[in-house]
Amino acid sequence: MNRGRFITLEGGEGVGKSTQLRALAAALEARGIDVVATREPGGSAGAEAIRSLLMEGNDDRWDARSEALLFAAARADHVARTIRPALERGAWVLCDRFVDSSRAYQGGGGGITDADLLALHGIGSQGLLPDRTFLLTLDTAEAARRLAVRDAGGVDRMGSKPADYQARLAARFAEIAAAEPDRWRTIDARRPADAVTAAIIAELESWL
Ligand SMILES: Nc1ncnc2c1ncn2[C@@H]1O[C@H](COP(=O)(O)OP(=O)(O)OP(=O)(O)O)[C@@H](O)[C@H]1O
Ligand SMILES: [Mg+2]
């Protein structure tokens, strides 16, 4: 039995990660692939419990270091209980956000370096990295428009940051992706959803 492929979707809020994860899971299942679709923070019982701690409450509930540790702990449980077992039985794991979101969000402000975040990932998750990571790119105005339609009011703690924050985040993702071109593929997410899905699948064709 071959190990499955581990694929993650990254990018800022409202770029279409969850939409694409669903479409990609369906497309791969239609080709007979055993797919496990999951998301962060969460994806296992322990990690979902930590997710509640992270997503609820005021913006300043956690300082940056506590927050980074909680994300790393949630990811460790998710990797140990969900992701590694699935990959080992040959399933493909599709994950909506992973360690690169911690690097982009927590690594920007708060004085935590990328090396610190990768060290936490080394301890928690034995440094597991995806085989392929898709960065969905969308201008912040269009992302905000899509989110306004989707959410019509309520936002959670992670999605309540201003537009300049979203722009810095997009720049940080682009920087991380550029530093590791073998793992990353950048996908223009402004197109209709089915065109975006087709672009993602085209990048996976050699594995199918
Ligand atoms: N290519 C697209 N064109 C137009 N609308 C889209 C496209 N992809 C997704 N949408 C819509 O945009 C909204 C945001 O998409 P989605 O929830 O998939 O983004 P996300 O990246 O998962 O957001 P979040 O960061 O909040 O989890 C949804 O209402 C979705 O239906
Ligand atoms: Mg989503």
Coordinates of N, CA and C and ligand atoms in Angstrom, one line a residue:
M1 N 0.9 -1.2 0.0 CA 0.0 0.0 0.0 C 0.9 1.2 0.0
N2 N 0.6 2.1 -1.0 CA 1.4 3.4 -1.0 C 0.8 4.4 0.0
R3 N 1.7 5.2 0.5 CA 1.2 6.3 1.4 C 0.4 7.3 0.5
G4 N -0.6 7.8 1.1 CA -1.5 8.8 0.4 C -0.7 10.1 0.2
R5 N -1.3 11.0 -0.5 CA -0.8 12.3 -0.7 C -1.4 13.3 0.3
F6 N -0.6 14.2 0.7 CA -1.1 15.2 1.7 C -1.1 16.6 1.0
I7 N -2.3 17.2 0.9 CA -2.5 18.4 0.1 C -3.1 19.4 1.0
T8 N -2.6 20.6 1.0 CA -3.2 21.7 1.8 C -3.6 22.9 1.0
L9 N -4.6 23.6 1.4 CA -5.1 24.8 0.8 C -4.8 26.0 1.7
E10 N -4.2 27.0 1.2 CA -3.9 28.2 2.1 C -4.3 29.5 1.4
G11 N -4.2 30.5 2.2 CA -4.6 31.9 1.7 C -5.4 32.6 2.7
G12 N -5.7 33.9 2.5 CA -6.4 34.7 3.4 C -7.9 34.3 3.5
E13 N -8.6 35.1 4.3 CA -10.0 34.8 4.5 C -10.8 35.1 3.2
G14 N -11.7 34.1 2.9 CA -12.6 34.3 1.8 C -12.1 34.1 0.4
V15 N -10.9 33.5 0.3 CA -10.3 33.3 -1.0 C -10.9 32.1 -1.7
G16 N -11.7 31.3 -1.0 CA -12.3 30.1 -1.5 C -11.7 28.8 -1.1
K17 N -11.0 28.7 0.0 CA -10.3 27.5 0.4 C -11.3 26.4 0.6
S18 N -12.4 26.7 1.4 CA -13.4 25.6 1.8 C -14.1 25.2 0.5
T19 N -14.5 26.1 -0.3 CA -15.2 25.8 -1.6 C -14.3 24.9 -2.4
Q20 N -13.0 25.2 -2.5 CA -12.2 24.4 -3.4 C -11.9 23.0 -2.7
L21 N -11.8 23.0 -1.4 CA -11.6 21.7 -0.7 C -12.7 20.7 -1.0
R22 N -13.9 21.2 -0.9 CA -15.1 20.4 -1.2 C -15.0 19.9 -2.7
A23 N -14.8 20.8 -3.6 CA -14.8 20.4 -5.0 C -13.6 19.5 -5.3
L24 N -12.5 19.7 -4.7 CA -11.3 18.8 -5.0 C -11.6 17.4 -4.4
A25 N -12.2 17.4 -3.2 CA -12.5 16.1 -2.6 C -13.5 15.3 -3.5
A26 N -14.5 16.0 -4.1 CA -15.4 15.3 -4.9 C -14.8 14.8 -6.2
A27 N -13.9 15.7 -6.8 CA -13.2 15.3 -8.0 C -12.3 14.1 -7.8
L28 N -11.6 14.1 -6.7 CA -10.7 13.0 -6.5 C -11.5 11.7 -6.1
E29 N -12.5 11.8 -5.4 CA -13.4 10.6 -5.1 C -14.0 10.1 -6.4
A30 N -14.3 10.9 -7.3 CA -14.9 10.5 -8.6 C -13.8 9.6 -9.4
R31 N -12.6 9.9 -9.0 CA -11.5 9.1 -9.7 C -11.1 7.8 -8.9
G32 N -11.9 7.6 -7.8 CA -11.7 6.3 -7.1 C -10.7 6.5 -5.9
I33 N -10.3 7.7 -5.6 CA -9.3 7.9 -4.5 C -10.0 8.0 -3.2
D34 N -9.5 7.4 -2.2 CA -10.0 7.5 -0.8 C -9.5 8.8 -0.3
V35 N -10.4 9.7 0.0 CA -10.1 11.1 0.4 C -10.6 11.4 1.8
V36 N -9.7 12.0 2.6 CA -10.1 12.5 3.9 C -10.0 14.0 3.8
A37 N -11.1 14.7 4.0 CA -11.1 16.2 3.9 C -11.2 16.7 5.3
T38 N -10.3 17.6 5.7 CA -10.2 18.1 7.1 C -9.8 19.5 7.1
R39 N -9.8 20.1 8.3 CA -9.5 21.5 8.3 C -8.8 21.9 9.7
E40 N -8.2 23.1 9.7 CA -7.5 23.5 10.9 C -8.0 24.9 11.3
P41 N -8.0 25.3 12.6 CA -7.7 24.4 13.7 C -8.8 23.4 13.8
G42 N -8.6 22.1 14.2 CA -9.6 21.1 14.4 C -9.2 19.9 13.6
G43 N -10.2 19.0 13.3 CA -9.9 17.8 12.5 C -9.7 16.6 13.3
S44 N -9.8 16.7 14.6 CA -9.7 15.6 15.6 C -10.4 16.0 16.8
A45 N -10.8 15.1 17.7 CA -11.6 15.5 18.9 C -10.8 16.5 19.7
G46 N -9.6 16.2 20.0 CA -8.8 17.1 20.9 C -8.6 18.5 20.2
A47 N -8.3 18.4 18.9 CA -8.0 19.7 18.2 C -9.3 20.5 18.0
E48 N -10.5 19.9 17.9 CA -11.7 20.7 17.9 C -12.0 21.4 19.2
A49 N -11.6 20.7 20.3 CA -11.7 21.3 21.6 C -10.8 22.6 21.7
I50 N -9.6 22.4 21.2 CA -8.7 23.6 21.2 C -9.2 24.7 20.3
R51 N -9.8 24.3 19.2 CA -10.4 25.2 18.2 C -11.4 26.2 18.9
S52 N -12.2 25.7 19.8 CA -13.2 26.5 20.5 C -12.4 27.6 21.3
L53 N -11.3 27.2 21.9 CA -10.5 28.1 22.7 C -10.0 29.2 21.8
L54 N -9.6 28.9 20.6 CA -8.9 29.8 19.7 C -9.9 30.7 19.0
M55 N -11.1 30.2 18.6 CA -12.0 31.0 17.8 C -13.0 31.8 18.5
E56 N -13.2 31.5 19.8 CA -14.2 32.3 20.6 C -13.6 33.3 21.5
G57 N -14.3 34.3 21.8 CA -13.8 35.3 22.7 C -13.3 36.6 22.0
N58 N -12.7 37.4 22.8 CA -12.2 38.7 22.2 C -10.9 38.5 21.5
D59 N -10.6 39.5 20.6 CA -9.4 39.5 19.8 C -8.2 39.4 20.6
D60 N -8.2 39.9 21.9 CA -7.0 39.9 22.7 C -7.0 38.7 23.8
R61 N -7.8 37.7 23.5 CA -8.0 36.7 24.5 C -6.6 36.0 24.8
W62 N -5.8 35.8 23.7 CA -4.5 35.1 23.9 C -3.4 36.0 23.4
D63 N -2.3 36.0 24.1 CA -1.2 36.7 23.6 C -0.6 35.8 22.5
A64 N 0.3 36.4 21.7 CA 0.8 35.7 20.5 C 1.5 34.4 20.7
R65 N 2.2 34.3 21.9 CA 2.9 33.0 22.1 C 2.0 31.9 22.6
S66 N 1.0 32.3 23.4 CA 0.0 31.3 23.9 C -0.7 30.8 22.7
E67 N -1.1 31.7 21.8 CA -1.9 31.4 20.6 C -1.1 30.4 19.7
A68 N 0.2 30.7 19.5 CA 1.0 29.8 18.7 C 1.1 28.4 19.3
L69 N 1.2 28.4 20.6 CA 1.3 27.0 21.3 C 0.0 26.3 21.1
L70 N -1.1 27.0 21.3 CA -2.4 26.3 21.1 C -2.6 25.8 19.7
F71 N -2.2 26.6 18.7 CA -2.3 26.1 17.3 C -1.4 24.9 17.1
A72 N -0.2 24.9 17.7 CA 0.7 23.8 17.5 C 0.2 22.5 18.2
A73 N -0.4 22.7 19.4 CA -1.0 21.6 20.1 C -2.2 21.0 19.4
A74 N -3.0 21.8 18.8 CA -4.2 21.4 18.0 C -3.7 20.6 16.8
R75 N -2.7 21.1 16.2 CA -2.1 20.5 15.0 C -1.5 19.2 15.3
A76 N -0.8 19.1 16.4 CA -0.1 17.8 16.8 C -1.2 16.7 17.0
D77 N -2.3 17.0 17.6 CA -3.4 16.0 17.8 C -4.0 15.7 16.5
H78 N -4.2 16.7 15.6 CA -4.8 16.5 14.3 C -3.9 15.5 13.4
V79 N -2.6 15.8 13.5 CA -1.6 15.0 12.7 C -1.6 13.6 13.3
A80 N -1.5 13.4 14.6 CA -1.4 12.1 15.2 C -2.6 11.3 15.1
R81 N -3.8 11.9 15.2 CA -5.1 11.1 15.3 C -5.8 11.0 13.9
T82 N -5.6 12.0 13.0 CA -6.3 12.0 11.8 C -5.4 11.9 10.6
I83 N -4.4 12.8 10.5 CA -3.7 12.9 9.2 C -2.7 11.7 8.9
R84 N -1.9 11.4 9.9 CA -0.9 10.3 9.7 C -1.6 9.0 9.5
P85 N -2.6 8.6 10.3 CA -3.3 7.3 10.1 C -3.9 7.3 8.7
A86 N -4.5 8.4 8.2 CA -5.1 8.3 6.9 C -4.1 8.2 5.8
L87 N -3.0 8.9 5.9 CA -1.9 8.8 4.9 C -1.3 7.4 4.9
E88 N -1.2 6.8 6.1 CA -0.6 5.5 6.1 C -1.5 4.4 5.5
R89 N -2.8 4.6 5.6 CA -3.6 3.6 5.0 C -3.9 3.9 3.5
G90 N -3.2 4.9 3.0 CA -3.2 5.2 1.5 C -4.2 6.3 1.1
A91 N -4.9 6.8 2.0 CA -5.9 7.9 1.7 C -5.1 9.2 1.4
W92 N -5.8 10.0 0.5 CA -5.2 11.4 0.3 C -5.9 12.3 1.3
V93 N -5.1 13.1 2.0 CA -5.6 14.0 3.0 C -5.6 15.4 2.4
L94 N -6.8 16.0 2.4 CA -7.0 17.4 1.9 C -7.2 18.3 3.2
C95 N -6.4 19.3 3.4 CA -6.6 20.0 4.6 C -6.7 21.5 4.3
D96 N -7.8 22.1 4.9 CA -8.1 23.5 4.8 C -7.3 24.2 5.8
R97 N -6.2 24.8 5.5 CA -5.2 25.4 6.3 C -4.3 24.4 7.1
F98 N -3.0 24.7 7.2 CA -2.1 23.9 8.0 C -1.0 24.8 8.6
V99 N 0.2 24.2 8.8 CA 1.2 25.0 9.5 C 1.5 26.3 8.8
D100 N 1.3 26.4 7.5 CA 1.7 27.6 6.8 C 0.8 28.8 7.2
S101 N -0.5 28.4 7.6 CA -1.3 29.5 8.2 C -0.8 30.0 9.5
S102 N -0.2 29.1 10.3 CA 0.4 29.6 11.5 C 1.6 30.5 11.2
R103 N 2.4 30.1 10.2 CA 3.5 30.9 9.8 C 3.1 32.3 9.3
A104 N 2.0 32.3 8.5 CA 1.6 33.6 7.9 C 0.9 34.5 9.0
Y105 N 0.1 33.9 9.8 CA -0.7 34.7 10.8 C 0.1 35.0 12.0
Q106 N 0.7 34.0 12.6 CA 1.4 34.2 13.9 C 2.8 34.8 13.7
G107 N 3.4 34.5 12.5 CA 4.8 34.9 12.2 C 4.9 36.3 11.9
G108 N 3.8 36.9 11.4 CA 3.9 38.3 11.0 C 4.2 39.3 12.2
G109 N 3.2 39.3 13.1 CA 3.3 40.2 14.3 C 3.7 39.4 15.5
G110 N 3.7 40.1 16.6 CA 3.8 39.4 17.9 C 5.2 38.9 18.2
G111 N 6.2 39.1 17.3 CA 7.6 38.8 17.7 C 7.9 37.3 17.7
I112 N 7.1 36.5 17.0 CA 7.5 35.1 16.9 C 8.1 34.9 15.5
T113 N 9.2 34.3 15.5 CA 9.9 34.1 14.2 C 9.4 32.9 13.5
D114 N 9.7 32.8 12.2 CA 9.3 31.6 11.4 C 10.0 30.4 12.0
A115 N 11.3 30.6 12.4 CA 12.1 29.5 12.9 C 11.4 28.9 14.2
D116 N 10.9 29.9 15.1 CA 10.2 29.4 16.3 C 9.0 28.6 15.9
L117 N 8.2 29.0 14.9 CA 7.0 28.3 14.6 C 7.3 27.0 14.0
L118 N 8.4 26.9 13.2 CA 8.8 25.6 12.6 C 9.3 24.7 13.7
A119 N 9.9 25.3 14.7 CA 10.4 24.5 15.9 C 9.2 23.9 16.6
L120 N 8.2 24.7 16.8 CA 7.0 24.1 17.5 C 6.4 23.0 16.7
H121 N 6.4 23.2 15.3 CA 5.8 22.2 14.4 C 6.7 20.9 14.5
G122 N 8.0 21.1 14.7 CA 8.9 19.9 14.8 C 8.6 19.1 16.1
I123 N 8.3 19.8 17.2 CA 8.0 19.2 18.4 C 6.6 18.5 18.3
G124 N 5.7 19.3 17.9 CA 4.3 18.8 18.0 C 4.0 17.8 16.9
S125 N 4.4 18.0 15.7 CA 3.9 17.2 14.6 C 5.1 16.5 13.9
Q126 N 6.2 16.5 14.5 CA 7.4 15.9 13.9 C 7.7 16.5 12.5
G127 N 7.3 17.8 12.4 CA 7.7 18.5 11.2 C 7.0 18.1 9.9
L128 N 5.8 17.4 10.1 CA 5.1 16.9 8.9 C 4.8 18.1 8.0
L129 N 5.2 18.0 6.7 CA 4.8 19.0 5.7 C 4.0 18.4 4.6
P130 N 3.1 19.1 4.0 CA 2.3 18.6 2.9 C 3.2 18.3 1.7
D131 N 2.7 17.4 0.8 CA 3.3 17.1 -0.4 C 3.1 18.2 -1.4
R132 N 2.0 18.8 -1.3 CA 1.7 20.0 -2.2 C 0.8 21.0 -1.4
T133 N 1.1 22.2 -1.6 CA 0.3 23.3 -0.9 C -0.1 24.3 -2.0
F134 N -1.5 24.5 -2.1 CA -2.0 25.5 -3.0 C -2.3 26.8 -2.3
L135 N -1.7 27.9 -2.8 CA -2.0 29.2 -2.3 C -3.0 29.9 -3.2
L136 N -4.2 30.1 -2.7 CA -5.2 30.7 -3.5 C -5.1 32.2 -3.3
T137 N -5.0 33.0 -4.4 CA -4.8 34.4 -4.3 C -6.0 35.1 -4.9
L138 N -6.4 36.2 -4.1 CA -7.5 37.0 -4.5 C -7.3 38.4 -3.9
D139 N -7.6 39.4 -4.6 CA -7.4 40.7 -4.1 C -8.4 40.9 -2.9
T140 N -7.9 41.7 -1.9 CA -8.6 41.8 -0.6 C -10.0 42.4 -0.8
A141 N -10.2 43.2 -1.8 CA -11.6 43.8 -2.0 C -12.6 42.7 -2.5
E142 N -12.1 41.9 -3.4 CA -13.0 40.8 -3.9 C -13.3 39.8 -2.8
A143 N -12.2 39.5 -2.0 CA -12.4 38.5 -0.9 C -13.4 39.1 0.1
A144 N -13.3 40.4 0.4 CA -14.2 41.0 1.3 C -15.7 41.0 0.8
R145 N -15.8 41.2 -0.5 CA -17.1 41.2 -1.1 C -17.7 39.8 -1.0
R146 N -16.9 38.8 -1.3 CA -17.4 37.4 -1.1 C -17.8 37.0 0.3
L147 N -17.0 37.5 1.2 CA -17.3 37.2 2.6 C -18.6 37.9 3.1
A148 N -18.8 39.2 2.6 CA -19.9 39.9 3.0 C -21.2 39.2 2.6
V149 N -21.2 38.6 1.4 CA -22.3 37.9 0.9 C -22.5 36.6 1.7
R150 N -21.4 35.9 2.0 CA -21.5 34.6 2.7 C -21.9 34.8 4.1
D151 N -21.3 35.8 4.8 CA -21.5 35.9 6.3 C -22.7 36.8 6.7
A152 N -23.0 37.8 5.8 CA -24.1 38.7 6.1 C -24.1 39.2 7.6
G153 N -22.9 39.6 8.1 CA -22.9 40.2 9.5 C -21.9 39.5 10.4
G154 N -22.2 38.4 10.9 CA -21.3 37.8 12.0 C -20.0 37.3 11.5
V155 N -18.9 37.6 12.2 CA -17.6 37.1 11.9 C -17.0 36.5 13.2
D156 N -16.1 35.5 13.1 CA -15.5 35.0 14.3 C -14.2 35.8 14.6
R157 N -13.5 35.3 15.7 CA -12.4 36.0 16.2 C -11.3 36.1 15.1
M158 N -11.1 35.1 14.3 CA -10.0 35.1 13.4 C -10.3 35.9 12.1
G159 N -11.6 36.1 11.8 CA -11.9 36.7 10.6 C -12.3 38.2 10.8
S160 N -11.9 38.8 11.9 CA -12.4 40.1 12.2 C -11.3 41.2 12.1
K161 N -10.3 40.9 11.3 CA -9.1 41.8 11.2 C -9.3 42.8 10.0
P162 N -8.7 44.0 10.1 CA -9.0 45.0 9.0 C -8.2 44.7 7.7
A163 N -8.6 45.5 6.7 CA -8.1 45.2 5.3 C -6.6 45.3 5.2
D164 N -5.9 46.2 5.9 CA -4.5 46.3 5.7 C -3.8 45.0 6.3
Y165 N -4.4 44.5 7.4 CA -3.9 43.2 7.9 C -4.0 42.1 6.9
Q166 N -5.2 42.1 6.2 CA -5.4 41.0 5.1 C -4.3 41.2 4.0
A167 N -4.0 42.4 3.7 CA -3.0 42.7 2.6 C -1.6 42.2 3.1
R168 N -1.2 42.5 4.3 CA 0.1 42.0 4.9 C 0.1 40.5 4.9
L169 N -1.0 39.9 5.2 CA -1.1 38.4 5.3 C -0.9 37.8 3.9
A170 N -1.5 38.4 2.9 CA -1.4 37.9 1.5 C 0.1 38.0 1.1
A171 N 0.8 39.1 1.5 CA 2.2 39.3 1.1 C 3.0 38.2 1.8
R172 N 2.7 37.9 3.1 CA 3.4 36.9 3.9 C 3.3 35.5 3.3
F173 N 2.1 35.2 2.9 CA 1.8 33.9 2.2 C 2.7 33.8 0.9
A174 N 2.7 34.9 0.2 CA 3.4 34.9 -1.1 C 4.9 34.7 -0.9
E175 N 5.4 35.3 0.2 CA 6.8 35.1 0.6 C 7.2 33.7 0.9
I176 N 6.3 33.1 1.8 CA 6.5 31.7 2.2 C 6.5 30.8 1.0
A177 N 5.5 31.0 0.1 CA 5.4 30.1 -1.1 C 6.6 30.3 -2.0
A178 N 7.1 31.5 -2.2 CA 8.2 31.7 -3.1 C 9.5 31.0 -2.5
A179 N 9.6 30.9 -1.2 CA 10.8 30.3 -0.7 C 10.9 28.8 -0.8
E180 N 9.7 28.2 -1.2 CA 9.7 26.7 -1.2 C 8.9 26.3 -2.5
P181 N 9.4 26.6 -3.7 CA 8.6 26.5 -4.9 C 8.2 25.0 -5.2
D182 N 9.0 24.0 -4.7 CA 8.7 22.6 -5.1 C 7.3 22.2 -4.4
R183 N 7.1 22.7 -3.2 CA 5.9 22.3 -2.5 C 4.7 23.1 -2.9
W184 N 4.9 24.4 -3.3 CA 3.8 25.4 -3.4 C 3.4 25.5 -4.9
R185 N 2.1 25.7 -5.1 CA 1.6 26.2 -6.4 C 0.6 27.4 -6.1
T186 N 0.8 28.4 -6.8 CA -0.1 29.6 -6.6 C -1.2 29.6 -7.6
I187 N -2.4 29.7 -7.2 CA -3.6 29.6 -8.0 C -4.4 30.9 -8.0
D188 N -4.7 31.5 -9.1 CA -5.5 32.7 -9.2 C -7.0 32.3 -8.9
A189 N -7.4 32.8 -7.8 CA -8.8 32.4 -7.3 C -9.9 33.4 -7.7
R190 N -9.6 34.3 -8.6 CA -10.6 35.3 -9.0 C -11.6 34.7 -10.0
R191 N -11.1 33.7 -10.6 CA -12.0 33.0 -11.7 C -13.2 32.3 -11.0
P192 N -14.2 31.9 -11.8 CA -15.3 31.1 -11.3 C -14.8 29.9 -10.6
A193 N -15.5 29.4 -9.6 CA -15.0 28.3 -8.8 C -14.6 27.1 -9.6
D194 N -15.4 26.7 -10.6 CA -15.0 25.5 -11.4 C -13.7 25.7 -12.1
A195 N -13.4 26.9 -12.6 CA -12.2 27.1 -13.3 C -11.0 27.0 -12.3
V196 N -11.2 27.5 -11.0 CA -10.2 27.3 -10.0 C -9.9 25.9 -9.7
T197 N -11.0 25.1 -9.6 CA -10.8 23.7 -9.3 C -10.1 23.0 -10.4
A198 N -10.4 23.3 -11.7 CA -9.7 22.7 -12.8 C -8.2 23.1 -12.8
A199 N -7.9 24.3 -12.4 CA -6.4 24.7 -12.3 C -5.7 23.9 -11.2
I200 N -6.4 23.6 -10.1 CA -5.8 22.8 -9.0 C -5.6 21.4 -9.5
I201 N -6.6 20.8 -10.1 CA -6.5 19.4 -10.6 C -5.4 19.3 -11.7
A202 N -5.3 20.3 -12.5 CA -4.2 20.2 -13.5 C -2.8 20.1 -12.9
E203 N -2.7 20.8 -11.7 CA -1.4 20.7 -11.0 C -1.1 19.3 -10.3
L204 N -2.2 18.5 -10.2 CA -2.1 17.2 -9.5 C -2.1 16.1 -10.5
E205 N -2.2 16.5 -11.8 CA -2.4 15.5 -12.9 C -1.3 14.4 -12.8
S206 N -0.1 14.7 -12.5 CA 1.0 13.7 -12.6 C 0.9 12.7 -11.5
W207 N 0.1 12.9 -10.5 CA -0.2 12.0 -9.4 C -1.4 11.1 -9.6
L208 N -2.2 11.5 -10.7 CA -3.5 10.8 -10.9 C -3.4 9.6 -11.8
Ligands
LIG1 N1 -14.4 31.3 -7.5 C1 -15.4 31.9 -6.8 N2 -16.1 32.9 -7.4 C2 -17.1 33.5 -6.7 N3 -17.5 33.2 -5.4 C3 -16.8 32.3 -4.8 C4 -15.7 31.6 -5.5 N4 -15.2 30.6 -4.6 C5 -15.9 30.8 -3.5 N5 -16.9 31.7 -3.6 C6 -17.8 32.2 -2.6 O1 -17.0 33.0 -1.7 C7 -17.4 32.8 -0.3 C8 -16.1 32.5 0.4 O2 -15.6 31.2 0.0 P1 -15.1 30.1 1.0 O3 -15.9 30.1 2.2 O4 -14.8 28.9 0.3 O5 -13.7 30.9 1.4 P2 -12.6 30.5 2.5 O6 -11.3 30.8 2.0 O7 -12.9 29.1 3.0 O8 -13.0 31.5 3.6 P3 -12.6 31.5 5.2 O9 -11.2 32.0 5.2 O10 -13.6 32.4 5.9 O11 -12.7 30.0 5.7 C9 -18.4 31.7 -0.3 O12 -19.7 32.3 -0.2 C10 -18.2 31.0 -1.6 O13 -19.4 30.5 -2.1
MG2 MG -13.2 28.3 4.9

